[in-house]
């Protein structure tokens, strides 16, 4: 197989208003809501870095300045912790600012995910790149993005992350029509539709928030008309790539069967916190004991 250029850049759209979490997100970006003791957005940046993508562009909007502050140095706080001799907390504070080379661009108008990705065009240039959505946290023990990068380097084109869901849930996701390949976890994507009615869905393979994209996607997005919800849909642009691989190579999907934490829904956000807290060595034993007792009392 042809070896394609190594990917080094990741794009993280983070301009959403987080209305499902109001009033908590009235003044605090939803991406900064803590998952145990670390903001959700830091898990996403750590995932990109673990996959070898240490050049990260965050697409932000109004009232998102705390995102930039979190990944910047805080000399006053660091100095205070240093004077106290609190090396543990000092290391945690410095960790976020040392993770990656961070860049930021504003999405002036909330025109959808496709438009947010298009805002990254000047930074990305003509290189393939990854897109990570902050609502989906992927467990670091299940290196989905690394596998996607590997598939793109081997096969070219674009690669999307897919997960099988119950047929009655497919209307919540973008959906892919697929064909098998010689790799059990890789499928060829022949078509895509955004949030179809279950009766019209071509499969129960749902698109989850990880993409590795060929840069030809930018030209398509510039010509893509607003679709579902009046927004420029990334799924619509990917559909064009899937229809004609001469534009920017084929579209493949990596079928993910690992651990995924959805922080975009309030109930799933709470479940993600509980699951991650239970697995922490420093919190898990005591927390699991309390949780068993609480559940036993409630039932």
PDB file of C-alpha atoms in Angstrom:
ATOM      1  CA  UNK A   1       0.000   0.000   0.000  1.00  0.00           C
ATOM      2  CA  UNK A   2       1.089   3.592  -0.641  1.00  0.00           C
ATOM      3  CA  UNK A   3       2.407   5.364   2.435  1.00  0.00           C
ATOM      4  CA  UNK A   4       0.735   8.755   2.775  1.00  0.00           C
ATOM      5  CA  UNK A   5       2.078  11.844   4.588  1.00  0.00           C
ATOM      6  CA  UNK A   6       2.273  11.720   8.371  1.00  0.00           C
ATOM      7  CA  UNK A   7      -0.478  13.673  10.111  1.00  0.00           C
ATOM      8  CA  UNK A   8       0.598  16.213  12.713  1.00  0.00           C
ATOM      9  CA  UNK A   9      -2.345  18.613  13.144  1.00  0.00           C
ATOM     10  CA  UNK A  10      -5.571  18.244  15.096  1.00  0.00           C
ATOM     11  CA  UNK A  11      -8.614  20.529  14.978  1.00  0.00           C
ATOM     12  CA  UNK A  12     -11.017  20.733  17.910  1.00  0.00           C
ATOM     13  CA  UNK A  13     -14.301  22.613  17.275  1.00  0.00           C
ATOM     14  CA  UNK A  14     -15.276  24.308  20.523  1.00  0.00           C
ATOM     15  CA  UNK A  15     -17.575  27.179  19.590  1.00  0.00           C
ATOM     16  CA  UNK A  16     -20.880  25.662  20.728  1.00  0.00           C
ATOM     17  CA  UNK A  17     -23.048  27.407  23.294  1.00  0.00           C
ATOM     18  CA  UNK A  18     -23.652  24.352  25.491  1.00  0.00           C
ATOM     19  CA  UNK A  19     -27.340  25.143  25.920  1.00  0.00           C
ATOM     20  CA  UNK A  20     -28.131  21.661  27.265  1.00  0.00           C
ATOM     21  CA  UNK A  21     -26.095  22.478  30.369  1.00  0.00           C
ATOM     22  CA  UNK A  22     -27.582  25.864  31.205  1.00  0.00           C
ATOM     23  CA  UNK A  23     -27.315  27.635  33.583  1.00  0.00           C
ATOM     24  CA  UNK A  24     -23.860  26.115  34.276  1.00  0.00           C
ATOM     25  CA  UNK A  25     -22.657  27.175  30.821  1.00  0.00           C
ATOM     26  CA  UNK A  26     -23.991  30.735  30.986  1.00  0.00           C
ATOM     27  CA  UNK A  27     -20.510  32.033  31.824  1.00  0.00           C
ATOM     28  CA  UNK A  28     -18.404  28.846  31.649  1.00  0.00           C
ATOM     29  CA  UNK A  29     -17.675  27.054  28.359  1.00  0.00           C
ATOM     30  CA  UNK A  30     -19.187  23.574  28.328  1.00  0.00           C
ATOM     31  CA  UNK A  31     -15.756  22.224  27.372  1.00  0.00           C
ATOM     32  CA  UNK A  32     -14.453  23.407  30.752  1.00  0.00           C
ATOM     33  CA  UNK A  33     -16.988  21.431  32.783  1.00  0.00           C
ATOM     34  CA  UNK A  34     -14.984  19.006  34.928  1.00  0.00           C
ATOM     35  CA  UNK A  35     -14.997  15.274  34.389  1.00  0.00           C
ATOM     36  CA  UNK A  36     -13.904  14.277  37.891  1.00  0.00           C
ATOM     37  CA  UNK A  37     -11.104  16.843  38.377  1.00  0.00           C
ATOM     38  CA  UNK A  38     -10.055  17.681  34.825  1.00  0.00           C
ATOM     39  CA  UNK A  39     -11.996  19.674  32.212  1.00  0.00           C
ATOM     40  CA  UNK A  40     -13.459  17.621  29.374  1.00  0.00           C
ATOM     41  CA  UNK A  41     -11.425  19.501  26.772  1.00  0.00           C
ATOM     42  CA  UNK A  42      -8.130  18.407  28.328  1.00  0.00           C
ATOM     43  CA  UNK A  43      -8.997  14.734  27.805  1.00  0.00           C
ATOM     44  CA  UNK A  44      -9.501  15.511  24.114  1.00  0.00           C
ATOM     45  CA  UNK A  45      -6.182  17.333  23.728  1.00  0.00           C
ATOM     46  CA  UNK A  46      -4.416  14.505  25.550  1.00  0.00           C
ATOM     47  CA  UNK A  47      -5.938  12.029  23.104  1.00  0.00           C
ATOM     48  CA  UNK A  48      -4.641  14.013  20.130  1.00  0.00           C
ATOM     49  CA  UNK A  49      -1.158  14.196  21.630  1.00  0.00           C
ATOM     50  CA  UNK A  50      -1.152  10.455  22.403  1.00  0.00           C
ATOM     51  CA  UNK A  51      -1.820   9.854  18.690  1.00  0.00           C
ATOM     52  CA  UNK A  52       1.202  11.976  17.770  1.00  0.00           C
ATOM     53  CA  UNK A  53      -0.721  15.156  16.908  1.00  0.00           C
ATOM     54  CA  UNK A  54       0.958  17.874  18.941  1.00  0.00           C
ATOM     55  CA  UNK A  55      -0.151  20.839  16.784  1.00  0.00           C
ATOM     56  CA  UNK A  56      -3.685  21.610  17.978  1.00  0.00           C
ATOM     57  CA  UNK A  57      -6.024  24.265  16.601  1.00  0.00           C
ATOM     58  CA  UNK A  58      -9.093  25.040  18.678  1.00  0.00           C
ATOM     59  CA  UNK A  59     -12.026  26.669  16.881  1.00  0.00           C
ATOM     60  CA  UNK A  60     -13.668  28.870  19.494  1.00  0.00           C
ATOM     61  CA  UNK A  61     -16.330  31.543  19.792  1.00  0.00           C
ATOM     62  CA  UNK A  62     -17.405  34.326  22.118  1.00  0.00           C
ATOM     63  CA  UNK A  63     -17.009  33.686  25.856  1.00  0.00           C
ATOM     64  CA  UNK A  64     -14.482  30.892  25.248  1.00  0.00           C
ATOM     65  CA  UNK A  65     -11.450  32.673  26.661  1.00  0.00           C
ATOM     66  CA  UNK A  66     -11.196  30.221  29.621  1.00  0.00           C
ATOM     67  CA  UNK A  67     -10.167  27.540  27.108  1.00  0.00           C
ATOM     68  CA  UNK A  68      -7.132  29.575  26.111  1.00  0.00           C
ATOM     69  CA  UNK A  69      -6.347  30.387  29.737  1.00  0.00           C
ATOM     70  CA  UNK A  70      -6.466  26.716  30.724  1.00  0.00           C
ATOM     71  CA  UNK A  71      -3.782  25.737  28.224  1.00  0.00           C
ATOM     72  CA  UNK A  72      -1.639  28.791  29.010  1.00  0.00           C
ATOM     73  CA  UNK A  73       0.792  29.293  31.890  1.00  0.00           C
ATOM     74  CA  UNK A  74      -0.536  30.702  35.160  1.00  0.00           C
ATOM     75  CA  UNK A  75       2.595  32.098  36.757  1.00  0.00           C
ATOM     76  CA  UNK A  76       0.895  33.442  39.888  1.00  0.00           C
ATOM     77  CA  UNK A  77      -0.709  30.091  40.697  1.00  0.00           C
ATOM     78  CA  UNK A  78       2.480  28.198  39.874  1.00  0.00           C
ATOM     79  CA  UNK A  79       4.511  30.525  42.096  1.00  0.00           C
ATOM     80  CA  UNK A  80       2.051  30.108  44.987  1.00  0.00           C
ATOM     81  CA  UNK A  81       2.152  26.312  44.723  1.00  0.00           C
ATOM     82  CA  UNK A  82       5.940  26.347  44.460  1.00  0.00           C
ATOM     83  CA  UNK A  83       6.250  28.423  47.631  1.00  0.00           C
ATOM     84  CA  UNK A  84       3.980  25.964  49.435  1.00  0.00           C
ATOM     85  CA  UNK A  85       6.110  23.076  48.241  1.00  0.00           C
ATOM     86  CA  UNK A  86       3.039  21.499  46.653  1.00  0.00           C
ATOM     87  CA  UNK A  87       4.837  19.686  43.837  1.00  0.00           C
ATOM     88  CA  UNK A  88       1.907  17.397  43.033  1.00  0.00           C
ATOM     89  CA  UNK A  89      -0.593  20.154  42.290  1.00  0.00           C
ATOM     90  CA  UNK A  90       2.091  22.219  40.567  1.00  0.00           C
ATOM     91  CA  UNK A  91       2.724  19.368  38.144  1.00  0.00           C
ATOM     92  CA  UNK A  92      -1.007  19.097  37.404  1.00  0.00           C
ATOM     93  CA  UNK A  93      -1.255  22.823  36.700  1.00  0.00           C
ATOM     94  CA  UNK A  94       1.758  22.793  34.394  1.00  0.00           C
ATOM     95  CA  UNK A  95       0.655  19.639  32.599  1.00  0.00           C
ATOM     96  CA  UNK A  96      -2.059  21.355  30.550  1.00  0.00           C
ATOM     97  CA  UNK A  97       0.241  24.157  29.359  1.00  0.00           C
ATOM     98  CA  UNK A  98       2.951  21.710  28.295  1.00  0.00           C
ATOM     99  CA  UNK A  99       0.705  19.280  26.402  1.00  0.00           C
ATOM    100  CA  UNK A 100       0.841  20.643  22.860  1.00  0.00           C
ATOM    101  CA  UNK A 101       1.436  23.667  20.671  1.00  0.00           C
ATOM    102  CA  UNK A 102      -1.961  25.337  20.896  1.00  0.00           C
ATOM    103  CA  UNK A 103      -3.536  27.684  18.342  1.00  0.00           C
ATOM    104  CA  UNK A 104      -6.930  29.383  18.334  1.00  0.00           C
ATOM    105  CA  UNK A 105      -9.289  30.786  15.708  1.00  0.00           C
ATOM    106  CA  UNK A 106     -12.751  32.284  16.150  1.00  0.00           C
ATOM    107  CA  UNK A 107     -15.798  30.923  14.353  1.00  0.00           C
ATOM    108  CA  UNK A 108     -17.621  34.211  13.893  1.00  0.00           C
ATOM    109  CA  UNK A 109     -20.988  32.740  12.925  1.00  0.00           C
ATOM    110  CA  UNK A 110     -22.412  29.493  14.333  1.00  0.00           C
ATOM    111  CA  UNK A 111     -23.000  27.847  10.965  1.00  0.00           C
ATOM    112  CA  UNK A 112     -22.432  24.252  11.992  1.00  0.00           C
ATOM    113  CA  UNK A 113     -19.648  21.699  12.238  1.00  0.00           C
ATOM    114  CA  UNK A 114     -18.757  21.927   8.561  1.00  0.00           C
ATOM    115  CA  UNK A 115     -18.225  25.659   8.870  1.00  0.00           C
ATOM    116  CA  UNK A 116     -16.154  25.202  12.028  1.00  0.00           C
ATOM    117  CA  UNK A 117     -13.879  22.772  10.187  1.00  0.00           C
ATOM    118  CA  UNK A 118     -13.611  25.223   7.291  1.00  0.00           C
ATOM    119  CA  UNK A 119     -12.323  27.867   9.725  1.00  0.00           C
ATOM    120  CA  UNK A 120      -9.239  25.649  10.140  1.00  0.00           C
ATOM    121  CA  UNK A 121      -8.277  25.788   6.461  1.00  0.00           C
ATOM    122  CA  UNK A 122      -5.609  28.551   6.707  1.00  0.00           C
ATOM    123  CA  UNK A 123      -3.863  26.728   9.552  1.00  0.00           C
ATOM    124  CA  UNK A 124      -4.089  23.217   8.119  1.00  0.00           C
ATOM    125  CA  UNK A 125      -3.152  24.055   4.540  1.00  0.00           C
ATOM    126  CA  UNK A 126      -2.881  21.085   2.182  1.00  0.00           C
ATOM    127  CA  UNK A 127      -2.136  18.434   4.812  1.00  0.00           C
ATOM    128  CA  UNK A 128      -4.447  15.688   6.079  1.00  0.00           C
ATOM    129  CA  UNK A 129      -5.608  16.453   9.604  1.00  0.00           C
ATOM    130  CA  UNK A 130      -7.706  15.104  12.459  1.00  0.00           C
ATOM    131  CA  UNK A 131     -10.915  16.539  13.900  1.00  0.00           C
ATOM    132  CA  UNK A 132     -11.901  15.685  17.475  1.00  0.00           C
ATOM    133  CA  UNK A 133     -15.270  16.666  18.931  1.00  0.00           C
ATOM    134  CA  UNK A 134     -15.210  17.497  22.610  1.00  0.00           C
ATOM    135  CA  UNK A 135     -18.483  15.746  23.508  1.00  0.00           C
ATOM    136  CA  UNK A 136     -16.967  12.323  22.849  1.00  0.00           C
ATOM    137  CA  UNK A 137     -14.277  11.196  25.281  1.00  0.00           C
ATOM    138  CA  UNK A 138     -12.436   8.066  24.179  1.00  0.00           C
ATOM    139  CA  UNK A 139     -10.767   5.984  26.874  1.00  0.00           C
ATOM    140  CA  UNK A 140      -6.965   6.186  26.455  1.00  0.00           C
ATOM    141  CA  UNK A 141      -6.787   2.392  26.782  1.00  0.00           C
ATOM    142  CA  UNK A 142      -8.650   2.167  23.455  1.00  0.00           C
ATOM    143  CA  UNK A 143      -6.480   4.158  20.995  1.00  0.00           C
ATOM    144  CA  UNK A 144      -9.111   4.905  18.345  1.00  0.00           C
ATOM    145  CA  UNK A 145      -7.449   7.987  16.879  1.00  0.00           C
ATOM    146  CA  UNK A 146      -4.100   6.229  16.523  1.00  0.00           C
ATOM    147  CA  UNK A 147      -5.791   3.479  14.535  1.00  0.00           C
ATOM    148  CA  UNK A 148      -7.555   6.029  12.326  1.00  0.00           C
ATOM    149  CA  UNK A 149      -4.284   7.810  11.589  1.00  0.00           C
ATOM    150  CA  UNK A 150      -2.715   4.476  10.707  1.00  0.00           C
ATOM    151  CA  UNK A 151      -5.561   3.626   8.314  1.00  0.00           C
ATOM    152  CA  UNK A 152      -5.345   7.034   6.627  1.00  0.00           C
ATOM    153  CA  UNK A 153      -1.594   6.743   6.157  1.00  0.00           C
ATOM    154  CA  UNK A 154      -2.074   3.325   4.556  1.00  0.00           C
ATOM    155  CA  UNK A 155      -5.160   3.991   2.439  1.00  0.00           C
ATOM    156  CA  UNK A 156      -5.251   7.768   1.934  1.00  0.00           C
ATOM    157  CA  UNK A 157      -8.453   9.778   1.685  1.00  0.00           C
ATOM    158  CA  UNK A 158     -10.508  10.332   4.807  1.00  0.00           C
ATOM    159  CA  UNK A 159     -11.325   8.113   7.781  1.00  0.00           C
ATOM    160  CA  UNK A 160     -14.297   8.428  10.119  1.00  0.00           C
ATOM    161  CA  UNK A 161     -15.015   6.720  13.429  1.00  0.00           C
ATOM    162  CA  UNK A 162     -18.067   4.464  13.478  1.00  0.00           C
ATOM    163  CA  UNK A 163     -19.889   2.680  16.278  1.00  0.00           C
ATOM    164  CA  UNK A 164     -22.811   0.289  16.068  1.00  0.00           C
ATOM    165  CA  UNK A 165     -25.881   1.608  17.885  1.00  0.00           C
ATOM    166  CA  UNK A 166     -29.395   0.318  18.395  1.00  0.00           C
ATOM    167  CA  UNK A 167     -31.518   0.981  15.275  1.00  0.00           C
ATOM    168  CA  UNK A 168     -33.907   3.187  17.241  1.00  0.00           C
ATOM    169  CA  UNK A 169     -30.991   5.487  18.184  1.00  0.00           C
ATOM    170  CA  UNK A 170     -29.567   6.036  14.720  1.00  0.00           C
ATOM    171  CA  UNK A 171     -31.647   9.200  14.209  1.00  0.00           C
ATOM    172  CA  UNK A 172     -29.380  10.888  16.764  1.00  0.00           C
ATOM    173  CA  UNK A 173     -26.265  10.455  14.626  1.00  0.00           C
ATOM    174  CA  UNK A 174     -24.805  10.719  11.185  1.00  0.00           C
ATOM    175  CA  UNK A 175     -25.106   7.292   9.575  1.00  0.00           C
ATOM    176  CA  UNK A 176     -22.890   5.430   7.093  1.00  0.00           C
ATOM    177  CA  UNK A 177     -23.565   2.893   4.363  1.00  0.00           C
ATOM    178  CA  UNK A 178     -20.580   0.546   4.421  1.00  0.00           C
ATOM    179  CA  UNK A 179     -18.802  -2.292   2.636  1.00  0.00           C
ATOM    180  CA  UNK A 180     -16.401  -4.716   4.306  1.00  0.00           C
ATOM    181  CA  UNK A 181     -12.643  -4.738   3.687  1.00  0.00           C
ATOM    182  CA  UNK A 182      -9.878  -7.234   4.415  1.00  0.00           C
ATOM    183  CA  UNK A 183      -9.423  -5.614   7.848  1.00  0.00           C
ATOM    184  CA  UNK A 184     -12.096  -6.635  10.344  1.00  0.00           C
ATOM    185  CA  UNK A 185     -12.242  -3.194  11.963  1.00  0.00           C
ATOM    186  CA  UNK A 186     -12.164  -1.171   8.715  1.00  0.00           C
ATOM    187  CA  UNK A 187     -15.061  -0.613   6.299  1.00  0.00           C
ATOM    188  CA  UNK A 188     -15.372   1.262   3.033  1.00  0.00           C
ATOM    189  CA  UNK A 189     -17.942   4.059   3.286  1.00  0.00           C
ATOM    190  CA  UNK A 190     -20.156   4.334   0.219  1.00  0.00           C
ATOM    191  CA  UNK A 191     -22.678   6.841   1.538  1.00  0.00           C
ATOM    192  CA  UNK A 192     -23.532   9.076   4.485  1.00  0.00           C
ATOM    193  CA  UNK A 193     -26.694  10.704   5.787  1.00  0.00           C
ATOM    194  CA  UNK A 194     -27.151  13.072   8.716  1.00  0.00           C
ATOM    195  CA  UNK A 195     -29.608  11.931  11.418  1.00  0.00           C
ATOM    196  CA  UNK A 196     -31.873   9.749   9.257  1.00  0.00           C
ATOM    197  CA  UNK A 197     -35.228   8.344  10.270  1.00  0.00           C
ATOM    198  CA  UNK A 198     -34.618   4.751  11.434  1.00  0.00           C
ATOM    199  CA  UNK A 199     -36.682   3.400   8.526  1.00  0.00           C
ATOM    200  CA  UNK A 200     -34.423   5.206   6.034  1.00  0.00           C
ATOM    201  CA  UNK A 201     -31.073   4.526   7.687  1.00  0.00           C
ATOM    202  CA  UNK A 202     -28.648   2.563   5.475  1.00  0.00           C
ATOM    203  CA  UNK A 203     -27.156   0.802   8.535  1.00  0.00           C
ATOM    204  CA  UNK A 204     -26.823   1.095  12.289  1.00  0.00           C
ATOM    205  CA  UNK A 205     -23.241   2.386  11.989  1.00  0.00           C
ATOM    206  CA  UNK A 206     -23.229   5.799  13.661  1.00  0.00           C
ATOM    207  CA  UNK A 207     -20.547   8.427  13.158  1.00  0.00           C
ATOM    208  CA  UNK A 208     -18.911   9.401  16.441  1.00  0.00           C
ATOM    209  CA  UNK A 209     -16.775  12.456  16.991  1.00  0.00           C
ATOM    210  CA  UNK A 210     -13.435  11.524  15.422  1.00  0.00           C
ATOM    211  CA  UNK A 211     -12.378  12.212  11.842  1.00  0.00           C
ATOM    212  CA  UNK A 212      -9.145  12.132   9.859  1.00  0.00           C
ATOM    213  CA  UNK A 213      -9.749  14.247   6.776  1.00  0.00           C
ATOM    214  CA  UNK A 214      -8.156  14.818   3.418  1.00  0.00           C
ATOM    215  CA  UNK A 215      -7.599  18.566   2.821  1.00  0.00           C
ATOM    216  CA  UNK A 216      -9.826  18.451  -0.293  1.00  0.00           C
ATOM    217  CA  UNK A 217     -12.675  18.599   2.221  1.00  0.00           C
ATOM    218  CA  UNK A 218     -12.130  22.374   2.430  1.00  0.00           C
ATOM    219  CA  UNK A 219     -12.974  22.952  -1.248  1.00  0.00           C
ATOM    220  CA  UNK A 220     -16.128  20.902  -0.842  1.00  0.00           C
ATOM    221  CA  UNK A 221     -17.164  22.719   2.335  1.00  0.00           C
ATOM    222  CA  UNK A 222     -16.808  26.067   0.577  1.00  0.00           C
ATOM    223  CA  UNK A 223     -19.429  24.889  -1.921  1.00  0.00           C
ATOM    224  CA  UNK A 224     -21.681  23.028   0.518  1.00  0.00           C
ATOM    225  CA  UNK A 225     -25.076  24.604   1.077  1.00  0.00           C
ATOM    226  CA  UNK A 226     -26.665  24.597   4.533  1.00  0.00           C
ATOM    227  CA  UNK A 227     -28.379  21.279   5.197  1.00  0.00           C
ATOM    228  CA  UNK A 228     -30.180  19.793   8.180  1.00  0.00           C
ATOM    229  CA  UNK A 229     -30.867  22.437  10.825  1.00  0.00           C
ATOM    230  CA  UNK A 230     -29.831  25.214   8.440  1.00  0.00           C
ATOM    231  CA  UNK A 231     -26.165  24.423   9.135  1.00  0.00           C
ATOM    232  CA  UNK A 232     -23.237  23.436   6.925  1.00  0.00           C
ATOM    233  CA  UNK A 233     -22.958  19.735   7.675  1.00  0.00           C
ATOM    234  CA  UNK A 234     -19.612  17.971   7.606  1.00  0.00           C
ATOM    235  CA  UNK A 235     -21.515  14.778   6.796  1.00  0.00           C
ATOM    236  CA  UNK A 236     -22.802  16.312   3.538  1.00  0.00           C
ATOM    237  CA  UNK A 237     -19.259  17.161   2.448  1.00  0.00           C
ATOM    238  CA  UNK A 238     -18.008  13.688   3.328  1.00  0.00           C
ATOM    239  CA  UNK A 239     -20.858  12.239   1.273  1.00  0.00           C
ATOM    240  CA  UNK A 240     -19.377  13.929  -1.797  1.00  0.00           C
ATOM    241  CA  UNK A 241     -15.966  12.418  -1.066  1.00  0.00           C
ATOM    242  CA  UNK A 242     -17.553   8.993  -0.632  1.00  0.00           C
ATOM    243  CA  UNK A 243     -19.402   9.316  -3.954  1.00  0.00           C
ATOM    244  CA  UNK A 244     -16.314  10.258  -5.972  1.00  0.00           C
ATOM    245  CA  UNK A 245     -12.923   9.208  -4.608  1.00  0.00           C
ATOM    246  CA  UNK A 246     -11.180  11.100  -7.437  1.00  0.00           C
ATOM    247  CA  UNK A 247     -11.908  14.306  -5.525  1.00  0.00           C
ATOM    248  CA  UNK A 248      -9.870  13.444  -2.450  1.00  0.00           C
ATOM    249  CA  UNK A 249      -9.482   9.720  -2.109  1.00  0.00           C
ATOM    250  CA  UNK A 250     -11.872   7.165  -0.621  1.00  0.00           C
ATOM    251  CA  UNK A 251     -13.668   7.389   2.720  1.00  0.00           C
ATOM    252  CA  UNK A 252     -13.100   4.555   5.178  1.00  0.00           C
ATOM    253  CA  UNK A 253     -14.491   3.935   8.617  1.00  0.00           C
ATOM    254  CA  UNK A 254     -12.849   2.433  11.677  1.00  0.00           C
ATOM    255  CA  UNK A 255     -15.438   0.472  13.657  1.00  0.00           C
ATOM    256  CA  UNK A 256     -14.891   1.271  17.318  1.00  0.00           C
ATOM    257  CA  UNK A 257     -15.876  -1.223  20.006  1.00  0.00           C
ATOM    258  CA  UNK A 258     -14.049   0.333  22.940  1.00  0.00           C
ATOM    259  CA  UNK A 259     -14.950   2.635  25.802  1.00  0.00           C
ATOM    260  CA  UNK A 260     -16.553   5.953  24.885  1.00  0.00           C
ATOM    261  CA  UNK A 261     -17.895   8.551  27.297  1.00  0.00           C
ATOM    262  CA  UNK A 262     -20.548  10.932  25.967  1.00  0.00           C
ATOM    263  CA  UNK A 263     -20.381  14.260  27.798  1.00  0.00           C
ATOM    264  CA  UNK A 264     -22.817  16.082  25.509  1.00  0.00           C
ATOM    265  CA  UNK A 265     -25.893  14.861  27.385  1.00  0.00           C
ATOM    266  CA  UNK A 266     -26.481  15.575  31.064  1.00  0.00           C
ATOM    267  CA  UNK A 267     -27.272  11.986  31.991  1.00  0.00           C
ATOM    268  CA  UNK A 268     -24.350  10.566  30.015  1.00  0.00           C
ATOM    269  CA  UNK A 269     -22.097  13.256  31.449  1.00  0.00           C
ATOM    270  CA  UNK A 270     -22.924  12.092  34.970  1.00  0.00           C
ATOM    271  CA  UNK A 271     -22.426   8.454  33.988  1.00  0.00           C
ATOM    272  CA  UNK A 272     -19.033   9.320  32.487  1.00  0.00           C
ATOM    273  CA  UNK A 273     -17.939  10.935  35.759  1.00  0.00           C
ATOM    274  CA  UNK A 274     -19.045   7.913  37.779  1.00  0.00           C
ATOM    275  CA  UNK A 275     -17.319   5.432  35.458  1.00  0.00           C
ATOM    276  CA  UNK A 276     -14.051   7.349  35.366  1.00  0.00           C
ATOM    277  CA  UNK A 277     -14.077   8.010  39.119  1.00  0.00           C
ATOM    278  CA  UNK A 278     -14.650   4.314  39.808  1.00  0.00           C
ATOM    279  CA  UNK A 279     -11.580   3.432  37.732  1.00  0.00           C
ATOM    280  CA  UNK A 280      -9.248   5.951  39.365  1.00  0.00           C
ATOM    281  CA  UNK A 281      -6.684   4.376  41.710  1.00  0.00           C
ATOM    282  CA  UNK A 282      -6.812   7.352  44.070  1.00  0.00           C
ATOM    283  CA  UNK A 283     -10.612   7.659  44.178  1.00  0.00           C
ATOM    284  CA  UNK A 284     -12.018   4.341  43.003  1.00  0.00           C
ATOM    285  CA  UNK A 285     -11.849   2.099  46.082  1.00  0.00           C
ATOM    286  CA  UNK A 286     -13.620   4.495  48.477  1.00  0.00           C
ATOM    287  CA  UNK A 287     -15.990   5.796  45.813  1.00  0.00           C
ATOM    288  CA  UNK A 288     -17.072   2.302  44.713  1.00  0.00           C
ATOM    289  CA  UNK A 289     -17.728   1.334  48.348  1.00  0.00           C
ATOM    290  CA  UNK A 290     -19.908   4.404  48.839  1.00  0.00           C
ATOM    291  CA  UNK A 291     -21.677   3.862  45.514  1.00  0.00           C
ATOM    292  CA  UNK A 292     -22.581   0.251  46.362  1.00  0.00           C
ATOM    293  CA  UNK A 293     -23.965   1.362  49.691  1.00  0.00           C
ATOM    294  CA  UNK A 294     -25.926   4.211  48.128  1.00  0.00           C
ATOM    295  CA  UNK A 295     -27.449   1.993  45.426  1.00  0.00           C
ATOM    296  CA  UNK A 296     -28.341  -0.693  47.981  1.00  0.00           C
ATOM    297  CA  UNK A 297     -30.110   1.853  50.175  1.00  0.00           C
ATOM    298  CA  UNK A 298     -32.021   3.388  47.254  1.00  0.00           C
ATOM    299  CA  UNK A 299     -33.182   0.017  45.913  1.00  0.00           C
TER     300      UNK A 299
END
